[in-house]
Amino acid sequence: MTNDKGIFIKNIYYMLAYAFQVLRQKNYDNVAAEDFDNVQDLFAAILAKGVSQQLKQGLYREYITKNEDLSILRGKLDIYGTIKNQIQRKMLLSCEYDELSVNNIFNQILKTTITILIKDTGVKKLHKAELKKIVLFFNEVDEIGLSNIRWDSLIYQRNNQNYEMLMNVCYFVLDGMIQTTNKGNYKMMSFSDEHIHRLYEKFVLEYFKQHHSYLSEARAAQVKWDLPSDTEESMIRFLPVMQTDIFLRYKEQILIIDTKYYGHTMQMQYDKATLHSGNMYQIFTYVKNQDVKNTGNVSGMLLYAKTEEAITPDCSFVMGGNKISVKTLDLNKEFKLIAAQLDKIVEEYFRKI
């Protein structure tokens, strides 16, 4: 299977499918069965299916404010615009009104992404043809400049919840763009470390949620600092937030997991390969502040995604009475073997009694 940054592209699809449940629906069966040579071709296939499905339901519409000169009043009267019209001897009212429109940020992002993928040489002709048919339905939608997209401002609610997966795929495509210096065209780079890390983190958490439902907690949780009860709130606010990637609980046992993806899983110090010191300090801090009674029931794990490096850390330590582990999840294997690795983690830490 072809890979991208040491990860089978097919596994990128499976990771997306866990992160976004919509990809597990039947209309995506053809995508799941297909082989891809490039990650952008995978994204093109997903968008072709997803947007086609959305078109059947209708593109999402939002109210946008329009200003227009009309012969009758509509909405709110713009006094200054109307006076200007009278000075120019135009018998028109300047009106400001709200109108439902498909020309909103969500559809603009879709159209821009589709247009770019159509031009990408890494996308197969079949998927380009599908996207060309789809983009015809976006004639009322403008394209948007990449610098004008504020990804963190996108808000999802009942009417546009189907767009969340589509927007994330668009993010992976558009945020992975570089502008060439010769023709000014956009070209997609390989999946970046940041993209993989975000997807990897969400995939691992969703896998545990779906396949180990007996866990009383499986979420991303914050750990509180172990401070005296009389510590002033004004002082606490200066402390950094301890936000875990994955917080698992079964009865009295807790496992805190921090997922990590780096181009290099080890750091070099004095010509010696060692674990990333900052990561070790971080997970140890999480565990000790969670285990305020020093029961030893709280464990921590750094779960690295295996890259193409020869060194793959796999070790455990007992630090201050708590188990701290460093493991590597090999994403360059058949998915059933990846699932087995994740199942083994839960079985090791949460033995059902």
Short mmCIF file of C-alpha atoms in Angstrom, two decimals:
data_model
loop_
_atom_site.label_atom_id
_atom_site.label_comp_id
_atom_site.label_asym_id
_atom_site.label_seq_id
_atom_site.Cartn_x
_atom_site.Cartn_y
_atom_site.Cartn_z
CA MET A 1 0.00 0.00 0.00
CA THR A 2 1.19 3.52 -0.75
CA ASN A 3 2.03 5.61 2.28
CA ASP A 4 2.33 9.24 3.25
CA LYS A 5 4.93 10.14 5.91
CA GLY A 6 5.20 6.49 6.96
CA ILE A 7 1.44 5.92 7.22
CA PHE A 8 -0.54 3.80 4.79
CA ILE A 9 -2.95 6.12 3.00
CA LYS A 10 -5.66 3.53 3.54
CA ASN A 11 -5.06 3.90 7.28
CA ILE A 12 -5.48 7.67 7.00
CA TYR A 13 -8.98 6.91 5.70
CA TYR A 14 -9.69 4.57 8.62
CA MET A 15 -8.45 7.20 11.07
CA LEU A 16 -10.77 9.76 9.47
CA ALA A 17 -13.63 7.26 9.66
CA TYR A 18 -13.19 6.91 13.44
CA ALA A 19 -12.75 10.64 13.93
CA PHE A 20 -15.86 11.39 11.83
CA GLN A 21 -18.58 8.75 12.05
CA VAL A 22 -20.26 9.91 8.84
CA LEU A 23 -17.51 8.16 6.84
CA ARG A 24 -18.73 4.81 8.15
CA GLN A 25 -22.06 5.17 6.37
CA LYS A 26 -22.84 2.97 3.38
CA ASN A 27 -22.48 5.69 0.75
CA TYR A 28 -18.72 5.78 1.49
CA ASP A 29 -18.23 2.04 0.87
CA ASN A 30 -16.59 2.63 -2.52
CA VAL A 31 -14.06 5.01 -0.99
CA ALA A 32 -13.18 2.49 1.73
CA ALA A 33 -12.57 -0.22 -0.88
CA GLU A 34 -10.40 1.92 -3.18
CA ASP A 35 -6.62 2.12 -3.25
CA PHE A 36 -5.03 5.57 -3.33
CA ASP A 37 -1.58 6.64 -4.48
CA ASN A 38 -1.82 10.16 -3.04
CA VAL A 39 -3.50 11.56 0.03
CA GLN A 40 -5.02 14.39 -2.05
CA ASP A 41 -6.72 11.76 -4.22
CA LEU A 42 -8.21 10.26 -1.05
CA PHE A 43 -9.51 13.66 0.00
CA ALA A 44 -10.93 14.27 -3.49
CA ALA A 45 -12.84 10.95 -3.33
CA ILE A 46 -14.21 11.75 0.15
CA LEU A 47 -15.36 15.21 -0.91
CA ALA A 48 -16.93 13.87 -4.11
CA LYS A 49 -19.09 11.48 -2.06
CA GLY A 50 -19.75 13.84 0.83
CA VAL A 51 -20.69 16.90 -1.21
CA SER A 52 -22.85 14.82 -3.57
CA GLN A 53 -24.78 13.61 -0.55
CA GLN A 54 -25.10 17.16 0.75
CA LEU A 55 -26.42 18.39 -2.61
CA LYS A 56 -29.29 15.89 -2.33
CA GLN A 57 -30.26 17.48 0.99
CA GLY A 58 -29.52 21.00 -0.22
CA LEU A 59 -26.54 23.25 0.40
CA TYR A 60 -26.46 24.94 3.76
CA ARG A 61 -27.91 28.47 3.74
CA GLU A 62 -27.23 31.37 6.06
CA TYR A 63 -28.75 34.81 6.38
CA ILE A 64 -26.46 37.43 4.85
CA THR A 65 -26.98 41.19 4.90
CA LYS A 66 -27.56 42.80 1.49
CA ASN A 67 -27.70 46.46 0.52
CA GLU A 68 -29.74 47.28 -2.57
CA ASP A 69 -31.59 50.18 -4.19
CA LEU A 70 -35.25 49.19 -4.68
CA SER A 71 -38.48 50.84 -5.80
CA ILE A 72 -40.30 49.59 -2.68
CA LEU A 73 -39.08 49.26 0.90
CA ARG A 74 -37.59 45.94 1.92
CA GLY A 75 -36.08 45.42 5.33
CA LYS A 76 -34.54 48.51 6.90
CA LEU A 77 -34.32 51.89 5.21
CA ASP A 78 -30.82 53.29 4.74
CA ILE A 79 -31.47 57.04 5.17
CA TYR A 80 -28.11 58.23 3.89
CA GLY A 81 -28.23 55.95 0.84
CA THR A 82 -31.78 57.09 0.04
CA ILE A 83 -30.83 60.79 0.31
CA LYS A 84 -27.89 60.13 -1.99
CA ASN A 85 -30.28 58.56 -4.52
CA GLN A 86 -32.59 61.61 -4.37
CA ILE A 87 -29.66 63.97 -4.92
CA GLN A 88 -28.81 61.91 -8.00
CA ARG A 89 -32.52 62.07 -8.99
CA LYS A 90 -32.99 58.35 -8.58
CA MET A 91 -36.47 57.46 -7.35
CA LEU A 92 -35.15 54.48 -5.37
CA LEU A 93 -34.99 53.53 -1.72
CA SER A 94 -31.71 52.30 -0.30
CA CYS A 95 -32.60 49.15 1.63
CA GLU A 96 -30.70 46.87 3.97
CA TYR A 97 -32.17 43.39 4.45
CA ASP A 98 -31.22 39.84 5.38
CA GLU A 99 -31.57 37.03 2.85
CA LEU A 100 -30.95 33.30 3.04
CA SER A 101 -28.01 32.49 0.81
CA VAL A 102 -25.76 29.57 -0.12
CA ASN A 103 -22.90 32.07 -0.54
CA ASN A 104 -21.58 31.58 3.00
CA ILE A 105 -18.19 30.67 4.44
CA PHE A 106 -18.90 26.91 4.55
CA ASN A 107 -19.82 26.62 0.88
CA GLN A 108 -17.06 29.04 -0.12
CA ILE A 109 -14.52 26.75 1.55
CA LEU A 110 -16.02 23.73 -0.25
CA LYS A 111 -15.91 25.40 -3.65
CA THR A 112 -12.34 26.63 -3.15
CA THR A 113 -11.13 23.18 -2.07
CA ILE A 114 -12.89 21.41 -4.94
CA THR A 115 -11.47 23.88 -7.47
CA ILE A 116 -7.93 23.34 -6.18
CA LEU A 117 -8.25 19.54 -6.18
CA ILE A 118 -9.53 19.59 -9.77
CA LYS A 119 -6.22 21.21 -10.76
CA ASP A 120 -4.07 18.90 -8.64
CA THR A 121 -2.02 16.41 -10.68
CA GLY A 122 -2.19 13.90 -7.82
CA VAL A 123 -5.96 13.47 -8.21
CA LYS A 124 -7.16 10.73 -10.57
CA LYS A 125 -9.20 11.65 -13.66
CA LEU A 126 -12.23 9.78 -12.29
CA HIS A 127 -12.34 11.88 -9.13
CA LYS A 128 -11.64 15.09 -11.07
CA ALA A 129 -14.61 14.35 -13.31
CA GLU A 130 -16.84 13.83 -10.25
CA LEU A 131 -15.69 17.11 -8.73
CA LYS A 132 -16.23 19.01 -12.00
CA LYS A 133 -19.87 17.89 -12.03
CA ILE A 134 -20.30 18.92 -8.41
CA VAL A 135 -18.76 22.38 -8.75
CA LEU A 136 -21.45 23.30 -11.33
CA PHE A 137 -23.93 23.48 -8.44
CA PHE A 138 -21.80 26.18 -6.76
CA ASN A 139 -22.37 28.90 -9.38
CA GLU A 140 -23.91 31.19 -6.74
CA VAL A 141 -20.97 30.64 -4.37
CA ASP A 142 -17.77 32.70 -4.38
CA GLU A 143 -14.30 31.29 -3.87
CA ILE A 144 -12.41 32.50 -0.83
CA GLY A 145 -8.78 33.46 -0.31
CA LEU A 146 -6.93 31.00 1.93
CA SER A 147 -5.73 33.79 4.21
CA ASN A 148 -9.33 34.87 4.82
CA ILE A 149 -10.42 31.57 6.37
CA ARG A 150 -10.67 31.56 10.17
CA TRP A 151 -11.00 27.87 10.90
CA ASP A 152 -11.51 28.33 14.63
CA SER A 153 -14.52 30.59 14.03
CA LEU A 154 -16.60 27.94 12.22
CA ILE A 155 -19.62 27.06 14.33
CA TYR A 156 -21.66 23.89 13.82
CA GLN A 157 -25.28 23.42 14.80
CA ARG A 158 -28.20 21.24 13.77
CA ASN A 159 -28.59 22.70 10.28
CA ASN A 160 -24.95 22.31 9.25
CA GLN A 161 -23.59 19.47 11.39
CA ASN A 162 -22.98 17.40 8.24
CA TYR A 163 -20.40 19.97 7.22
CA GLU A 164 -18.02 19.25 10.11
CA MET A 165 -16.30 16.30 8.45
CA LEU A 166 -16.24 18.09 5.08
CA MET A 167 -14.67 21.19 6.65
CA ASN A 168 -11.99 19.10 8.34
CA VAL A 169 -11.07 17.46 5.03
CA CYS A 170 -10.96 20.92 3.44
CA TYR A 171 -8.70 22.07 6.26
CA PHE A 172 -6.26 19.25 5.60
CA VAL A 173 -6.20 20.21 1.92
CA LEU A 174 -6.11 24.00 2.14
CA ASP A 175 -3.79 24.24 5.12
CA GLY A 176 -1.39 21.96 3.25
CA MET A 177 -1.03 24.33 0.32
CA ILE A 178 2.09 26.05 -0.91
CA GLN A 179 2.04 28.70 -3.59
CA THR A 180 4.48 28.13 -6.43
CA THR A 181 6.64 31.05 -7.51
CA ASN A 182 6.40 30.49 -11.26
CA LYS A 183 2.70 30.33 -12.18
CA GLY A 184 1.13 31.19 -8.85
CA ASN A 185 -0.80 27.92 -8.80
CA TYR A 186 -1.51 26.03 -5.61
CA LYS A 187 -0.15 22.57 -5.02
CA MET A 188 -0.78 20.25 -2.10
CA MET A 189 2.14 19.21 0.06
CA SER A 190 2.28 15.91 1.89
CA PHE A 191 0.26 15.56 5.07
CA SER A 192 2.07 17.75 7.61
CA ASP A 193 3.13 16.60 11.07
CA GLU A 194 0.52 18.94 12.60
CA HIS A 195 -2.29 17.47 10.48
CA ILE A 196 -1.34 13.90 11.37
CA HIS A 197 -1.03 14.72 15.06
CA ARG A 198 -4.51 16.26 15.20
CA LEU A 199 -6.06 13.33 13.34
CA TYR A 200 -4.04 10.74 15.28
CA GLU A 201 -5.17 12.15 18.65
CA LYS A 202 -8.85 12.16 17.70
CA PHE A 203 -8.67 8.70 16.12
CA VAL A 204 -7.17 7.02 19.20
CA LEU A 205 -9.75 8.58 21.52
CA GLU A 206 -12.69 7.62 19.30
CA TYR A 207 -11.36 4.07 18.92
CA PHE A 208 -11.36 3.57 22.69
CA LYS A 209 -14.86 5.09 22.96
CA GLN A 210 -16.32 2.77 20.35
CA HIS A 211 -14.60 -0.51 21.12
CA HIS A 212 -14.25 -0.30 24.91
CA SER A 213 -17.60 1.09 25.97
CA TYR A 214 -17.32 -0.53 29.43
CA LEU A 215 -14.91 2.26 30.40
CA SER A 216 -16.70 4.70 32.69
CA GLU A 217 -14.76 7.59 31.14
CA ALA A 218 -13.12 7.99 27.75
CA ARG A 219 -12.61 11.65 26.94
CA ALA A 220 -10.20 14.54 26.74
CA ALA A 221 -10.16 15.92 30.28
CA GLN A 222 -8.38 18.54 32.32
CA VAL A 223 -6.33 17.62 35.37
CA LYS A 224 -6.53 20.00 38.31
CA TRP A 225 -3.39 21.15 40.07
CA ASP A 226 -2.96 19.50 43.48
CA LEU A 227 -3.02 22.69 45.54
CA PRO A 228 -4.08 23.53 49.10
CA SER A 229 -7.79 24.33 49.31
CA ASP A 230 -7.07 27.86 50.51
CA THR A 231 -5.03 28.76 47.40
CA GLU A 232 -6.37 32.01 46.01
CA GLU A 233 -8.12 31.84 42.64
CA SER A 234 -6.17 34.91 41.52
CA MET A 235 -2.97 32.86 41.86
CA ILE A 236 -4.33 29.67 40.26
CA ARG A 237 -5.15 31.49 37.04
CA PHE A 238 -1.45 31.96 36.35
CA LEU A 239 -0.89 28.19 36.20
CA PRO A 240 -1.01 26.50 32.77
CA VAL A 241 -4.03 24.33 31.97
CA MET A 242 -3.26 20.60 32.15
CA GLN A 243 -5.31 19.37 29.17
CA THR A 244 -4.99 15.66 28.50
CA ASP A 245 -5.44 14.15 25.05
CA ILE A 246 -7.10 11.01 26.41
CA PHE A 247 -8.41 10.28 29.91
CA LEU A 248 -9.59 6.69 30.50
CA ARG A 249 -11.17 5.34 33.69
CA TYR A 250 -12.34 1.88 34.73
CA LYS A 251 -13.50 1.53 38.34
CA GLU A 252 -10.63 2.97 40.43
CA GLN A 253 -8.04 2.77 37.67
CA ILE A 254 -7.14 5.75 35.49
CA LEU A 255 -4.90 5.93 32.44
CA ILE A 256 -3.86 9.31 31.02
CA ILE A 257 -2.55 9.15 27.46
CA ASP A 258 -0.75 11.86 25.56
CA THR A 259 -0.57 11.11 21.84
CA LYS A 260 2.50 12.35 20.01
CA TYR A 261 3.50 12.53 16.37
CA TYR A 262 6.95 13.78 15.46
CA GLY A 263 9.17 13.35 12.45
CA HIS A 264 11.66 12.05 15.04
CA THR A 265 10.30 10.21 18.07
CA MET A 266 13.61 10.48 19.96
CA GLN A 267 15.84 13.45 20.73
CA MET A 268 19.62 13.40 20.49
CA GLN A 269 21.65 14.52 23.49
CA TYR A 270 25.42 14.09 23.50
CA ASP A 271 25.14 11.64 20.59
CA LYS A 272 22.68 9.54 22.58
CA ALA A 273 19.04 8.94 21.64
CA THR A 274 16.71 9.77 24.55
CA LEU A 275 13.01 10.28 25.10
CA HIS A 276 11.74 13.84 24.70
CA SER A 277 12.32 15.35 28.14
CA GLY A 278 9.44 17.83 27.90
CA ASN A 279 6.98 15.02 27.12
CA MET A 280 8.16 12.96 30.09
CA TYR A 281 7.89 15.91 32.49
CA GLN A 282 4.41 16.68 31.15
CA ILE A 283 2.90 13.20 31.55
CA PHE A 284 4.50 12.77 34.98
CA THR A 285 3.00 16.09 36.10
CA TYR A 286 -0.45 15.04 34.87
CA VAL A 287 -0.30 11.72 36.71
CA LYS A 288 0.98 13.03 40.05
CA ASN A 289 -1.57 15.86 40.18
CA GLN A 290 -4.39 13.42 39.35
CA ASP A 291 -3.29 10.89 41.96
CA VAL A 292 -3.61 13.28 44.90
CA LYS A 293 -3.90 10.44 47.45
CA ASN A 294 -0.86 8.59 46.06
CA THR A 295 -2.84 5.38 45.50
CA GLY A 296 -0.80 4.30 42.49
CA ASN A 297 -4.07 3.74 40.57
CA VAL A 298 -3.25 6.49 38.07
CA SER A 299 -0.93 5.65 35.19
CA GLY A 300 0.40 7.69 32.31
CA MET A 301 1.44 6.88 28.76
CA LEU A 302 3.14 8.67 25.91
CA LEU A 303 1.77 7.05 22.76
CA TYR A 304 3.95 7.91 19.78
CA ALA A 305 2.95 7.26 16.20
CA LYS A 306 5.72 5.23 14.63
CA THR A 307 7.58 6.99 11.87
CA GLU A 308 10.13 5.51 9.49
CA GLU A 309 12.85 5.69 12.15
CA ALA A 310 14.55 2.50 13.25
CA ILE A 311 14.24 3.32 16.98
CA THR A 312 10.76 2.75 18.42
CA PRO A 313 10.48 3.39 22.18
CA ASP A 314 8.59 0.75 24.17
CA CYS A 315 9.30 0.93 27.87
CA SER A 316 7.68 1.33 31.29
CA PHE A 317 8.84 2.87 34.55
CA VAL A 318 7.46 3.17 38.07
CA MET A 319 7.97 6.79 39.11
CA GLY A 320 6.92 7.84 42.59
CA GLY A 321 4.61 4.83 42.81
CA ASN A 322 2.89 5.41 39.44
CA LYS A 323 3.42 3.56 36.19
CA ILE A 324 4.63 5.71 33.32
CA SER A 325 4.92 4.07 29.90
CA VAL A 326 6.20 5.06 26.50
CA LYS A 327 4.80 3.07 23.59
CA THR A 328 4.78 3.31 19.81
CA LEU A 329 1.75 2.68 17.61
CA ASP A 330 2.79 1.45 14.17
CA LEU A 331 0.50 3.08 11.61
CA ASN A 332 2.33 1.45 8.72
CA LYS A 333 0.62 -1.92 9.20
CA GLU A 334 -2.70 -3.46 8.25
CA PHE A 335 -5.43 -1.71 10.22
CA LYS A 336 -6.44 -4.85 12.11
CA LEU A 337 -2.93 -4.93 13.61
CA ILE A 338 -3.24 -1.27 14.65
CA ALA A 339 -6.54 -2.12 16.35
CA ALA A 340 -4.88 -5.05 18.12
CA GLN A 341 -2.19 -2.73 19.48
CA LEU A 342 -4.80 -0.36 20.90
CA ASP A 343 -6.83 -3.23 22.39
CA LYS A 344 -3.71 -4.55 24.09
CA ILE A 345 -3.15 -1.20 25.81
CA VAL A 346 -6.60 -1.26 27.39
CA GLU A 347 -6.34 -4.92 28.34
CA GLU A 348 -3.00 -4.31 30.02
CA TYR A 349 -4.15 -1.35 32.12
CA PHE A 350 -7.77 -2.25 32.82
CA ARG A 351 -8.00 -5.91 33.71
CA LYS A 352 -11.68 -6.58 34.39
CA ILE A 353 -12.15 -8.17 37.79
#
